[in-house]
Coordinates of C-alpha atoms in Angstrom, one line a residue:
Chain A
M1 CA 21.5 25.7 3.8
I2 CA 23.3 26.8 6.9
S3 CA 26.9 26.1 6.6
K4 CA 28.5 25.0 9.9
R5 CA 31.6 23.1 10.4
G6 CA 33.0 21.2 13.3
K7 CA 33.9 17.7 14.5
L8 CA 32.0 15.0 16.4
T9 CA 34.1 12.8 18.7
N10 CA 33.4 9.8 20.9
L11 CA 31.6 8.1 18.0
E12 CA 31.1 4.4 18.4
K13 CA 30.2 3.3 14.9
N14 CA 32.5 5.6 13.1
V15 CA 35.6 3.8 11.9
E16 CA 38.0 6.5 13.3
G17 CA 35.9 7.3 16.4
F18 CA 35.6 11.0 15.3
C19 CA 34.4 12.8 12.2
K20 CA 34.3 16.3 10.8
Y21 CA 31.1 17.8 9.4
D22 CA 30.6 20.5 6.8
S23 CA 27.0 21.4 7.3
V24 CA 24.2 21.1 9.9
L25 CA 22.5 18.4 7.8
E26 CA 25.7 16.3 7.8
R27 CA 26.1 16.7 11.5
E28 CA 22.5 15.6 12.1
Y29 CA 22.9 12.7 9.8
M30 CA 26.1 11.5 11.5
V31 CA 24.1 11.2 14.8
E32 CA 21.4 9.4 12.9
L33 CA 23.9 6.8 11.7
E34 CA 25.3 6.4 15.2
R35 CA 21.8 5.7 16.6
D36 CA 20.5 3.4 13.8
P37 CA 20.6 -0.2 15.2
A38 CA 20.9 -1.6 11.7
V39 CA 24.2 0.2 11.1
K40 CA 27.3 -1.6 11.9
S41 CA 29.8 1.1 11.0
W42 CA 30.2 4.2 8.9
T43 CA 32.9 6.5 7.6
K44 CA 33.6 9.5 5.6
S45 CA 37.2 8.5 4.9
H46 CA 36.4 5.8 2.4
G47 CA 38.5 7.0 -0.5
I48 CA 35.8 6.4 -3.0
K49 CA 35.9 8.7 -6.0
I50 CA 33.3 8.5 -8.6
P51 CA 34.0 10.0 -12.0
Y52 CA 31.3 12.0 -13.6
N53 CA 30.9 14.3 -16.6
F54 CA 29.9 17.9 -16.1
L55 CA 29.2 20.0 -19.2
G56 CA 31.9 18.1 -21.1
F57 CA 34.5 18.2 -18.3
S58 CA 35.4 15.1 -16.5
R59 CA 35.5 15.4 -12.8
S60 CA 35.3 13.2 -9.8
Y61 CA 32.9 13.2 -6.9
L62 CA 33.4 12.1 -3.3
P63 CA 30.2 10.8 -1.8
D64 CA 29.7 11.6 1.9
F65 CA 29.2 8.4 3.8
L66 CA 30.1 4.7 3.3
V67 CA 27.7 2.8 5.6
E68 CA 28.0 -0.8 6.5
F69 CA 25.0 -2.7 7.8
Q70 CA 24.8 -5.6 10.3
D71 CA 24.5 -8.1 7.4
G72 CA 27.6 -6.8 5.7
S73 CA 25.7 -4.9 3.0
K74 CA 27.1 -1.5 2.1
E75 CA 25.5 1.8 1.0
L76 CA 26.7 5.2 -0.1
H77 CA 24.8 8.1 1.4
E78 CA 24.9 11.6 0.1
T79 CA 23.5 14.5 2.2
K80 CA 22.2 17.5 0.3
G81 CA 20.1 20.4 1.3
L82 CA 16.9 20.8 -0.6
P83 CA 17.9 23.6 -3.1
L84 CA 21.1 21.8 -3.9
L85 CA 19.1 18.7 -4.8
F86 CA 17.8 20.5 -7.9
W87 CA 21.2 21.4 -9.2
L88 CA 22.4 19.8 -12.4
S89 CA 25.7 18.8 -10.8
T90 CA 23.8 17.0 -8.0
K91 CA 21.8 15.1 -10.6
L92 CA 24.8 14.2 -12.7
K93 CA 26.7 13.0 -9.6
A94 CA 23.7 10.9 -8.5
E95 CA 23.4 9.3 -11.9
S96 CA 27.0 8.4 -11.9
A97 CA 26.9 7.2 -8.3
E98 CA 23.9 5.0 -9.0
E99 CA 25.7 3.4 -11.9
Y100 CA 28.9 3.0 -9.9
C101 CA 27.0 1.4 -7.0
K102 CA 25.0 -0.9 -9.3
N103 CA 28.2 -2.4 -10.7
R104 CA 29.6 -3.0 -7.3
G105 CA 26.7 -4.4 -5.3
L106 CA 26.3 -1.2 -3.3
K107 CA 23.2 0.9 -2.8
Y108 CA 23.0 4.7 -3.2
K109 CA 20.8 6.9 -1.2
R110 CA 20.3 10.7 -1.1
I111 CA 19.5 12.3 2.2
T112 CA 17.9 15.7 2.5
K113 CA 15.7 17.5 5.0
G114 CA 12.2 18.9 4.9
R115 CA 8.8 17.6 4.0
R116 CA 8.7 19.3 0.6
A117 CA 11.2 16.8 -0.8
F118 CA 8.9 14.0 0.5
Y119 CA 5.6 15.3 -0.8
R120 CA 6.6 16.8 -4.1
K121 CA 8.5 15.4 -7.0
V122 CA 12.2 15.5 -6.8
D123 CA 14.1 13.5 -9.4
Chain B
M1 CA -13.9 -8.7 38.0
Q2 CA -12.9 -11.8 36.2
P3 CA -14.8 -13.8 33.7
G4 CA -16.2 -16.9 35.3
S5 CA -15.4 -15.9 38.9
S6 CA -17.9 -14.9 41.5
A7 CA -18.9 -11.3 42.1
T8 CA -18.6 -11.6 45.9
G9 CA -14.9 -10.8 45.9
I10 CA -15.7 -7.3 44.8
R11 CA -17.1 -6.7 48.3
S12 CA -13.9 -7.1 50.1
G13 CA -11.5 -5.6 47.5
N14 CA -10.2 -2.1 47.7
I15 CA -9.3 -1.9 44.1
I16 CA -11.8 -3.2 41.6
L17 CA -10.4 -3.8 38.2
G18 CA -12.4 -4.8 35.2
N19 CA -13.7 -3.9 31.8
I20 CA -17.1 -2.5 31.0
H21 CA -18.2 -5.7 29.4
Q22 CA -17.9 -7.5 32.8
I23 CA -20.6 -5.1 34.0
Y24 CA -22.7 -5.1 30.9
E25 CA -22.8 -8.9 30.7
K26 CA -22.6 -9.8 34.4
T27 CA -25.4 -8.1 36.2
D28 CA -24.1 -9.7 39.5
N29 CA -21.0 -7.6 39.3
W30 CA -23.0 -4.4 38.8
K31 CA -25.4 -5.3 41.7
V32 CA -22.5 -5.9 44.1
V33 CA -20.9 -2.6 43.2
V34 CA -24.1 -0.7 43.5
D35 CA -25.3 -2.3 46.7
N36 CA -22.0 -2.6 48.6
V37 CA -19.7 0.2 47.7
D38 CA -20.3 3.6 49.2
S39 CA -17.7 5.8 47.7
L40 CA -15.9 5.3 44.4
V41 CA -12.9 6.7 42.7
I42 CA -13.2 5.8 39.1
F43 CA -10.2 5.6 36.8
N44 CA -11.8 5.4 33.4
D45 CA -9.3 4.3 30.8
E46 CA -10.0 4.4 27.0
A47 CA -12.4 7.2 27.9
H48 CA -13.2 8.0 24.3
N49 CA -15.7 5.1 24.5
T50 CA -17.6 6.9 27.3
K51 CA -19.7 8.5 24.6
A52 CA -21.2 5.2 23.6
E53 CA -24.8 5.4 25.0
Q54 CA -24.8 2.3 27.1
Y55 CA -21.4 3.1 28.6
N56 CA -22.3 6.7 29.3
D57 CA -25.5 5.6 31.0
L58 CA -23.7 3.2 33.2
I59 CA -21.0 5.6 34.3
N60 CA -23.7 8.2 35.0
K61 CA -25.6 5.8 37.3
L62 CA -22.5 5.6 39.4
K63 CA -22.3 9.4 39.8
P64 CA -24.0 9.6 43.3
K65 CA -21.3 7.3 44.7
R66 CA -18.5 8.9 42.9
F67 CA -15.9 10.8 44.8
F68 CA -13.6 11.4 41.9
R69 CA -13.2 10.3 38.3
L70 CA -10.2 10.4 36.1
D71 CA -10.5 9.8 32.4
T72 CA -7.6 8.8 30.3
T73 CA -7.4 8.1 26.6
A74 CA -4.9 8.0 23.8
T75 CA -7.5 9.1 21.3
P76 CA -9.6 11.9 22.8
D77 CA -10.8 13.0 19.3
R78 CA -13.8 11.3 17.8
L79 CA -15.0 11.8 14.3
D80 CA -18.4 12.9 15.6
G81 CA -16.6 15.8 17.5
L82 CA -17.9 14.5 20.8
H83 CA -15.5 14.3 23.8
P84 CA -15.8 12.3 27.0
D85 CA -17.8 14.6 29.3
S86 CA -14.8 15.4 31.3
K87 CA -12.5 18.4 31.2
M88 CA -9.1 18.1 29.5
I89 CA -6.5 18.7 32.2
Y90 CA -3.4 17.4 30.6
V91 CA -2.4 16.6 27.0
Y92 CA 0.7 14.5 26.1
G93 CA 0.9 14.1 22.4
I94 CA 2.6 11.6 20.1
A95 CA 5.0 14.3 19.1
E96 CA 6.1 14.9 22.7
A97 CA 6.3 11.2 23.3
M98 CA 8.5 10.8 20.3
R99 CA 10.7 13.6 21.5
D100 CA 11.0 11.9 24.9
K101 CA 11.8 8.7 23.1
I102 CA 9.3 6.6 25.0
I103 CA 7.8 5.4 21.7
K104 CA 9.5 4.3 18.5
R105 CA 10.3 7.0 15.9
I106 CA 7.9 7.0 12.9
V107 CA 9.4 6.8 9.4
V108 CA 6.9 7.0 6.6
F109 CA 7.7 5.5 3.2
H110 CA 6.0 6.0 -0.1
P111 CA 6.8 5.5 -3.8
D112 CA 7.0 8.4 -6.2
V113 CA 4.8 7.4 -9.1
S114 CA 5.7 8.8 -12.4
K115 CA 3.0 7.4 -14.6
V116 CA 0.1 5.0 -14.5
S117 CA -1.4 2.7 -17.1
L118 CA -5.1 2.1 -16.8
T119 CA -6.8 -0.6 -18.7
Y120 CA -10.5 -1.3 -18.5
D121 CA -11.9 -4.8 -19.2
D122 CA -15.5 -5.7 -19.9
L123 CA -17.0 -7.3 -16.8
E124 CA -18.4 -10.3 -18.7
T125 CA -16.2 -11.0 -21.6
G126 CA -13.0 -10.0 -20.0
K127 CA -12.0 -8.1 -23.2
T128 CA -10.1 -4.9 -22.9
I129 CA -12.3 -2.0 -23.7
S130 CA -9.8 0.8 -23.3
A131 CA -6.2 1.4 -22.3
E132 CA -4.4 4.6 -21.5
E133 CA -1.3 5.9 -20.0
V134 CA -1.6 8.9 -17.7
P135 CA 0.9 11.0 -15.7
W136 CA 0.5 10.8 -11.9
E137 CA -0.7 14.4 -11.7
E138 CA -3.6 13.4 -13.9
I139 CA -4.5 10.5 -11.6
E140 CA -4.8 12.9 -8.7
K141 CA -7.4 14.9 -10.6
R142 CA -9.5 11.8 -11.6
K143 CA -11.8 10.6 -8.9
I144 CA -10.5 7.1 -8.6
S145 CA -11.2 5.7 -5.2
A146 CA -8.1 5.4 -3.2
R147 CA -9.0 2.0 -1.9
R148 CA -9.7 0.8 -5.4
Y149 CA -6.4 2.0 -6.6
I150 CA -4.3 0.7 -3.7
T151 CA -6.0 -2.8 -3.7
N152 CA -5.6 -3.3 -7.4
V153 CA -3.3 -6.2 -7.8
K154 CA -0.1 -4.5 -9.2
P155 CA 0.0 -1.5 -6.8
M156 CA -1.0 -3.8 -4.0
R157 CA 1.9 -6.2 -4.7
Q158 CA 4.3 -3.3 -5.1
Q159 CA 3.3 -1.9 -1.7
M160 CA 3.8 -5.3 -0.2
A161 CA 7.2 -5.7 -1.7
I162 CA 8.2 -2.3 -0.3
A163 CA 7.0 -3.3 3.1
L164 CA 8.7 -6.7 2.9
E165 CA 12.0 -5.1 2.0
L166 CA 11.6 -2.9 5.0
L167 CA 10.8 -5.8 7.2
K168 CA 14.1 -7.3 6.1
K169 CA 15.8 -4.1 7.2
Q170 CA 14.1 -4.2 10.6
R171 CA 15.3 -7.8 11.1
L172 CA 18.8 -6.5 10.6
A173 CA 18.2 -3.8 13.1
T174 CA 16.9 -6.2 15.7
T175 CA 19.6 -8.9 15.5
N176 CA 20.5 -8.3 19.1
S177 CA 16.9 -7.9 20.3
K178 CA 14.8 -10.6 21.9
Y179 CA 11.9 -9.4 19.8
K180 CA 11.1 -10.7 16.3
P181 CA 9.9 -7.9 14.0
L182 CA 6.3 -8.3 12.6
L183 CA 4.5 -6.8 9.7
F184 CA 1.1 -5.3 10.4
V185 CA -1.2 -4.8 7.4
I186 CA -4.4 -2.7 7.7
A187 CA -7.4 -3.3 5.4
V188 CA -10.7 -1.6 5.3
S189 CA -13.0 -4.6 4.6
I190 CA -13.0 -8.3 5.1
N191 CA -13.0 -8.9 1.4
D192 CA -9.9 -6.7 1.1
A193 CA -8.2 -8.5 4.0
K194 CA -8.8 -11.8 2.3
N195 CA -7.4 -10.7 -1.0
I196 CA -4.4 -9.1 0.8
A197 CA -3.6 -12.2 2.8
R198 CA -3.9 -14.3 -0.4
E199 CA -1.4 -12.0 -2.2
L200 CA 0.9 -11.8 0.8
E201 CA 1.0 -15.6 0.9
K202 CA 2.3 -15.6 -2.7
I203 CA 5.1 -13.1 -2.4
G204 CA 5.9 -13.4 1.3
P205 CA 8.0 -16.6 1.2
K206 CA 10.6 -14.9 -0.9
Y207 CA 11.1 -12.6 2.1
D208 CA 10.8 -15.4 4.7
V209 CA 7.3 -14.3 5.6
N210 CA 5.4 -17.5 5.9
K211 CA 2.8 -17.5 8.6
I212 CA 0.2 -14.8 8.1
L213 CA -2.6 -14.2 10.6
E214 CA -5.8 -12.8 9.2
V215 CA -8.0 -11.2 11.8
H216 CA -11.5 -9.8 11.3
N217 CA -15.1 -10.3 12.4
E218 CA -15.4 -13.5 10.3
S219 CA -12.1 -15.0 11.5
E220 CA -12.3 -18.1 13.6
D221 CA -12.1 -17.5 17.4
E222 CA -8.9 -19.4 17.5
L223 CA -7.2 -17.0 15.2
K224 CA -8.6 -14.0 17.1
E225 CA -7.2 -15.5 20.3
E226 CA -3.9 -16.0 18.7
A227 CA -3.7 -12.4 17.7
K228 CA -4.7 -11.3 21.1
N229 CA -1.9 -13.3 22.6
L230 CA 0.8 -12.1 20.3
N231 CA 2.2 -9.8 22.9
K232 CA 2.9 -12.7 25.2
N233 CA 5.6 -14.2 23.1
P234 CA 8.5 -12.0 21.9
R235 CA 9.2 -14.5 19.1
P236 CA 5.9 -15.7 17.8
D237 CA 5.6 -18.1 14.8
V238 CA 3.6 -15.4 13.0
D239 CA 5.4 -13.1 10.6
A240 CA 2.6 -10.9 9.5
V241 CA -0.9 -9.8 10.7
V242 CA -3.6 -8.7 8.3
S243 CA -6.4 -6.9 10.2
V244 CA -9.6 -5.0 9.5
M245 CA -11.0 -3.1 12.5
M246 CA -10.3 -5.7 15.1
L247 CA -7.0 -4.8 16.6
R248 CA -7.1 -1.4 18.0
E249 CA -7.0 -0.2 21.6
G250 CA -5.4 -2.5 24.1
W251 CA -3.6 -4.5 21.4
D252 CA -0.1 -3.7 22.1
V253 CA 2.4 -5.8 20.4
R254 CA 5.9 -4.4 20.7
N255 CA 7.2 -6.5 17.7
I256 CA 5.3 -4.4 15.1
C257 CA 8.1 -2.8 13.1
V258 CA 6.4 -2.3 9.7
E259 CA 2.9 -1.1 9.1
L260 CA 1.4 -1.4 5.6
L261 CA -1.7 0.7 4.9
F262 CA -4.3 -0.4 2.5
R263 CA -6.9 2.0 3.6
K264 CA -7.4 5.7 3.7
F265 CA -7.9 7.4 7.0
C266 CA -10.5 10.1 7.3
Y267 CA -10.7 13.2 9.5
K268 CA -13.3 15.8 10.2
T269 CA -12.8 19.5 10.8
V270 CA -14.7 21.1 13.5
E271 CA -13.9 24.8 14.2
D272 CA -10.5 24.6 12.6
K273 CA -9.5 21.6 14.6
R274 CA -8.9 18.3 12.9
Y275 CA -10.5 15.2 14.4
S276 CA -9.4 11.8 13.5
V277 CA -9.5 8.6 15.4
Y278 CA -8.4 5.6 13.3
G279 CA -5.3 7.1 11.8
P280 CA -3.4 7.8 15.0
Q281 CA -4.9 4.8 16.7
V282 CA -3.7 2.4 14.0
I283 CA -0.2 3.9 13.8
G284 CA -0.2 3.8 17.6
R285 CA -0.3 0.0 17.5
G286 CA 3.3 -0.1 16.4
L287 CA 4.7 2.5 18.6
R288 CA 5.6 0.6 21.8
R289 CA 9.3 0.4 22.2
M290 CA 11.1 -3.0 22.3
S291 CA 14.3 -2.0 24.1
K292 CA 14.9 0.5 26.9
S293 CA 18.2 1.6 25.6
D294 CA 18.5 5.3 24.9
K295 CA 21.7 4.8 22.9
E296 CA 19.7 3.3 20.1
W297 CA 16.2 4.2 19.1
E298 CA 14.0 1.9 17.1
S299 CA 11.8 3.0 14.2
L300 CA 8.4 2.1 13.1
Y301 CA 8.3 2.0 9.3
V302 CA 4.9 2.9 7.8
V303 CA 4.3 2.2 4.2
D304 CA 2.0 4.7 2.7
H305 CA 1.0 5.7 -0.9
P306 CA 0.4 9.2 -2.3
I307 CA -3.1 8.1 -3.5
L308 CA -4.2 7.9 0.2
K309 CA -3.4 11.6 0.8
H310 CA -2.3 11.1 4.3
Q311 CA -0.2 14.3 4.5
W312 CA -2.5 15.7 7.2
L313 CA -1.9 12.6 9.3
W314 CA 1.9 13.0 9.2
E315 CA 1.5 16.7 9.9
D316 CA -0.5 15.8 13.0
L317 CA 2.0 13.3 14.2
K318 CA 5.1 15.4 13.6
A319 CA 7.6 16.0 16.3
T320 CA 10.1 18.3 14.7
E321 CA 12.1 19.6 17.5
Y322 CA 15.5 18.3 16.4
P323 CA 18.5 17.9 16.5
D324 CA 20.3 18.0 19.7
D325 CA 18.1 15.6 21.7
I326 CA 18.5 12.8 19.3
D327 CA 21.6 12.0 21.4
P328 CA 19.8 11.7 24.8
A329 CA 22.7 10.2 26.7
N330 CA 25.0 13.0 25.5
I331 CA 27.6 10.5 24.4
I332 CA 28.7 12.2 21.2
I333 CA 30.8 15.3 21.7
D334 CA 30.6 18.1 19.3
E335 CA 33.9 20.0 18.9
E336 CA 32.6 23.0 17.2
K337 CA 34.5 25.9 15.7
I338 CA 37.3 24.0 14.1
K339 CA 38.9 26.1 11.5
P340 CA 37.3 25.2 8.2
E341 CA 39.8 23.6 5.9
K342 CA 39.9 25.0 2.5
N343 CA 41.0 22.4 0.1
E344 CA 41.1 23.0 -3.5
E345 CA 38.5 20.6 -4.7
Q346 CA 35.8 22.1 -2.4
L347 CA 36.6 25.6 -3.7
E348 CA 36.3 24.5 -7.2
E349 CA 33.0 22.8 -6.6
K350 CA 31.6 26.0 -4.9
T351 CA 32.3 28.1 -7.9
L352 CA 30.7 25.6 -10.2
E353 CA 27.6 25.6 -8.1
Q354 CA 27.5 29.3 -8.0
A355 CA 27.7 29.3 -11.8
E356 CA 24.7 27.0 -11.8
M357 CA 22.8 29.3 -9.5
E358 CA 22.7 31.7 -12.3
R359 CA 22.1 29.1 -15.0
F360 CA 19.3 27.2 -13.3
D361 CA 16.2 28.8 -12.1
L362 CA 15.5 28.3 -8.5
S363 CA 11.8 28.7 -9.0
K364 CA 11.9 25.0 -9.9
I365 CA 11.9 24.2 -6.2
P366 CA 8.5 22.8 -5.4
P367 CA 6.0 25.0 -3.6
T368 CA 5.0 24.3 -0.1
P369 CA 2.3 21.6 0.0
D370 CA -1.3 22.7 -0.3
P371 CA -3.3 22.9 2.9
V372 CA -5.5 19.9 3.4
G373 CA -9.1 20.5 2.2
V374 CA -12.0 20.6 4.5
V375 CA -14.7 18.0 3.9
E376 CA -18.3 19.2 3.9
P377 CA -21.2 16.9 4.8
I378 CA -23.2 15.8 1.8
Y379 CA -26.7 17.1 2.8
E380 CA -28.2 16.3 -0.7
W381 CA -27.2 12.7 -0.3
Q382 CA -30.1 11.3 -2.3
K383 CA -29.0 13.3 -5.3
Y384 CA -25.4 12.4 -4.7
L385 CA -26.3 8.7 -4.6
D386 CA -28.5 8.9 -7.7
E387 CA -25.8 10.6 -9.7
C388 CA -22.6 8.9 -8.5
K389 CA -20.8 7.2 -11.3
F390 CA -19.9 3.5 -11.3
E391 CA -17.2 1.9 -13.4
F392 CA -19.0 -0.9 -15.2
S393 CA -15.7 -2.5 -16.1
K394 CA -12.8 -4.0 -14.4
M395 CA -10.0 -1.5 -13.9
N396 CA -6.4 -2.7 -14.0
I397 CA -3.8 -0.3 -12.7
S398 CA -0.1 -0.5 -13.5
Q399 CA 2.1 2.2 -12.0
E400 CA 5.6 3.1 -12.7
I401 CA 7.7 3.9 -9.7
S402 CA 10.6 6.3 -10.1
Q403 CA 12.0 6.2 -6.6
I404 CA 11.1 5.4 -3.0
K405 CA 11.2 8.1 -0.4
S406 CA 11.1 8.1 3.3
L407 CA 10.3 10.9 5.8
N408 CA 11.5 10.7 9.4
L409 CA 8.7 12.4 11.4
D410 CA 11.0 13.5 14.2
S411 CA 14.0 14.8 12.3
E412 CA 12.4 15.6 9.0
H413 CA 15.2 13.8 7.2
V414 CA 14.1 12.6 3.8
S415 CA 15.8 9.8 1.9
L416 CA 15.4 9.2 -1.8
Q417 CA 16.5 5.9 -3.4
K418 CA 16.1 4.4 -6.7
N419 CA 17.6 1.0 -6.1
D420 CA 15.0 -0.8 -4.0
I421 CA 12.1 -0.4 -6.4
P422 CA 10.4 -3.8 -6.2
E423 CA 9.8 -5.8 -9.4
V424 CA 6.6 -7.6 -9.3
D425 CA 4.9 -9.8 -11.9
V426 CA 1.2 -10.1 -12.1
Q427 CA -0.6 -13.0 -13.8
I428 CA -3.7 -12.3 -15.8
L429 CA -6.7 -12.5 -13.5
E430 CA -9.9 -14.3 -13.9
K431 CA -13.0 -12.5 -15.1
A432 CA -14.4 -10.5 -12.2
T433 CA -18.0 -11.8 -12.4
N434 CA -17.0 -15.4 -12.8
T435 CA -14.7 -15.7 -9.8
E436 CA -17.4 -17.0 -7.5
Q437 CA -18.9 -20.4 -8.2
W438 CA -22.1 -19.7 -6.3
D439 CA -25.7 -20.5 -7.5
K440 CA -28.2 -17.7 -7.4
K441 CA -29.5 -18.5 -3.9
E442 CA -25.9 -18.4 -2.5
L443 CA -25.2 -15.2 -4.4
I444 CA -28.2 -13.5 -2.9
E445 CA -27.1 -14.6 0.6
Q446 CA -23.6 -13.2 0.0
L447 CA -25.0 -9.9 -1.2
E448 CA -27.2 -9.5 1.8
K449 CA -24.2 -10.2 4.0
Q450 CA -22.3 -7.5 2.1
I451 CA -25.1 -5.0 2.6
L452 CA -25.1 -5.5 6.3
S453 CA -21.3 -5.3 6.5
I454 CA -21.3 -2.0 4.4
A455 CA -23.8 -0.4 6.8
R456 CA -21.8 -1.6 9.8
S457 CA -18.5 -0.4 8.5
A458 CA -20.0 2.9 7.4
L459 CA -21.0 3.6 10.9
L460 CA -17.7 2.4 12.4
E461 CA -15.9 4.8 10.0
Y462 CA -18.3 7.6 10.9
D463 CA -18.3 7.5 14.6
R464 CA -17.2 4.0 15.7
N465 CA -20.6 3.2 16.9
P466 CA -22.4 0.6 14.8
D467 CA -25.8 0.9 16.6
E468 CA -29.4 0.8 15.4
R469 CA -28.8 3.5 12.8
Q470 CA -27.6 0.5 10.7
I471 CA -31.3 -0.1 9.9
I472 CA -31.6 3.4 8.3
L473 CA -28.4 2.8 6.3
I474 CA -29.4 -0.7 5.2
K475 CA -32.7 0.7 3.8
I476 CA -30.8 3.4 1.9
I477 CA -28.2 0.9 0.6
K478 CA -30.8 -1.5 -0.6
N479 CA -32.8 1.3 -2.3
H480 CA -29.6 2.5 -3.9
I481 CA -28.6 -0.9 -5.2
A482 CA -32.1 -1.6 -6.6
K483 CA -32.2 1.7 -8.4
R484 CA -28.7 1.6 -9.8
F485 CA -28.1 -2.0 -10.6
L486 CA -31.2 -4.2 -10.3
Y487 CA -33.8 -2.3 -12.5
G488 CA -35.7 -1.2 -9.4
K489 CA -36.1 -4.7 -8.0
P490 CA -34.9 -5.8 -4.5
V491 CA -32.0 -8.2 -4.3
E492 CA -34.2 -11.2 -3.6
E493 CA -36.4 -10.6 -6.7
A494 CA -33.7 -9.5 -9.2
E495 CA -32.5 -11.5 -12.2
E496 CA -29.3 -13.4 -11.9
K497 CA -27.3 -11.4 -14.5
P498 CA -27.6 -8.0 -12.8
L499 CA -26.9 -9.7 -9.5
R500 CA -23.6 -11.0 -10.8
I501 CA -22.7 -7.6 -12.1
L502 CA -23.7 -6.1 -8.7
W503 CA -21.4 -8.6 -7.0
A504 CA -18.5 -7.4 -9.1
M505 CA -19.4 -3.8 -8.2
I506 CA -20.1 -4.2 -4.5
D507 CA -16.8 -2.8 -3.4
Q508 CA -17.5 0.4 -5.3
V509 CA -20.8 0.7 -3.4
R510 CA -18.8 0.2 -0.2
D511 CA -16.4 2.9 -1.2
I512 CA -19.3 5.3 -1.5
F513 CA -20.8 4.6 1.9
M514 CA -17.4 4.6 3.6
Q515 CA -17.4 8.4 3.3
P516 CA -18.2 10.0 6.6
E517 CA -19.4 13.1 4.9
L518 CA -22.2 11.1 3.2
I519 CA -23.2 9.4 6.4
E520 CA -23.2 12.8 8.2
G521 CA -25.5 14.1 5.5
I522 CA -27.9 11.1 5.7
L523 CA -28.1 11.1 9.5
S524 CA -28.5 14.8 9.9
N525 CA -31.7 15.0 7.8
K526 CA -33.2 11.5 8.0

């Protein structure tokens, strides 16, 4: 995945009005969130840390986006390029995040790019 | 030209507006045009229909008077490979239209199925003959008809539940809109449409979907009219529309926000080019935008299933030029080249991931999808019909969904989620052969009706033209049925028991004749 960093400003739905991005995918997805009529607000500075266990070490994981919808429901969205989707750490983070969300009435969604992830099996 | 009004007005008008039926059915109109108009400029919309014989004939008769003719159509491709006999001068595809944001953006959803349980029940006793659990990859190899799979009660309900969840989401997205989002369900036959509507009535109310409009050839005129007029009211009472072939060109209801597919679309390859009509046309029904805002951009959610193998369709409709023009008004400012901040946590994560690189084999990444196969006409169709296998038992499918995925056709963003997998319960169904309470006479009538409808839909599917070739097909279908189910006897002379079994099997017969490659084979060497 191309790594590209920068900052988007003049954002209407972002809580702070601006937001930094760490990858092309993240940047694109931030624009998606801005343009989605169902989204009420979104932020990267949500302070949510999800503990997970990696090969016996306990670590914590910061999901990318906290998204609030028009009806008040909330979701955590994690952007990951396709190769990274197959990494063990990604899987472990996702499992912990799903558990975390389930207990708090949130929903967890992984976002990637490319048709391969759509047509073929990705767990 | 207006139904019910006199043809004389045409004489004084400079612009004559009408549809072809007002000329077919009202000879007065035709006469006035031919006798009184010297020079014509013809704007021929939905020009893909021009290949219909009667239409073509008529438009050719106007040739001597014609000064100029412009054909326009949203679906220039026909499965028969024929084009309107005009030269293509400009093409504006769905992909471009999506890029220009004059239509909704298409987002396709489908479930990832991990494994499937198949049980087979005896048609008469209802007893289970066999049961097995197979991984999804295995299902793809078995030749289970896609329609049969997707209209099986449990998968059907799961697809519905996915669509209803998405409709809920669309309602959220349109809270400030004057339009009420609608669900559009597409079936392949009237029987399927009836079953689908019945199931939807059961699970719809949970999602506040109460009024369902069922539109097909056998629907009452009142309902057809109601469907036609849906575009006149931005907030109709109707919540969902279930349709067979009826609602296609000219039916433009902006409110359609979710489309649910219970049919497989076909295509034909002629000289490396794919031709398909129904697929793009049906998807097109839901593409009209509701708002003019370029700040926000509405989506059309399409609920698909891997068994339908529609990958080719989504390839054809793709519009991948991303990402800068998703912000057409240029409101968002990108302050690039900010010094990357190196915080410790990120650094640590990177090293871990690098370690994994070595540990985990990257060859696990799935290969690029296979190219779509080319369908060959079945020239040895008699042999094919004599040898095709029928399932003389009732199949029950139960699939396990591991996650639901979406693909955004314009940005290629894919989402994966495990939380919205619908839970559906399915009651035990009645025995297939006993569901209808008809006596033998009524049963024969219903079967005859089915045979006619199979011939008609087969031609509609083949080249959208259910003309006199139906007679050839009816003969072949009857022959096939007699040979395979009725011990060589025609329907009207057969015993009641095989007739009842045939009734339970008739959808399988339909599936066979809905293959354009078979019809192509039959019609090319009558």
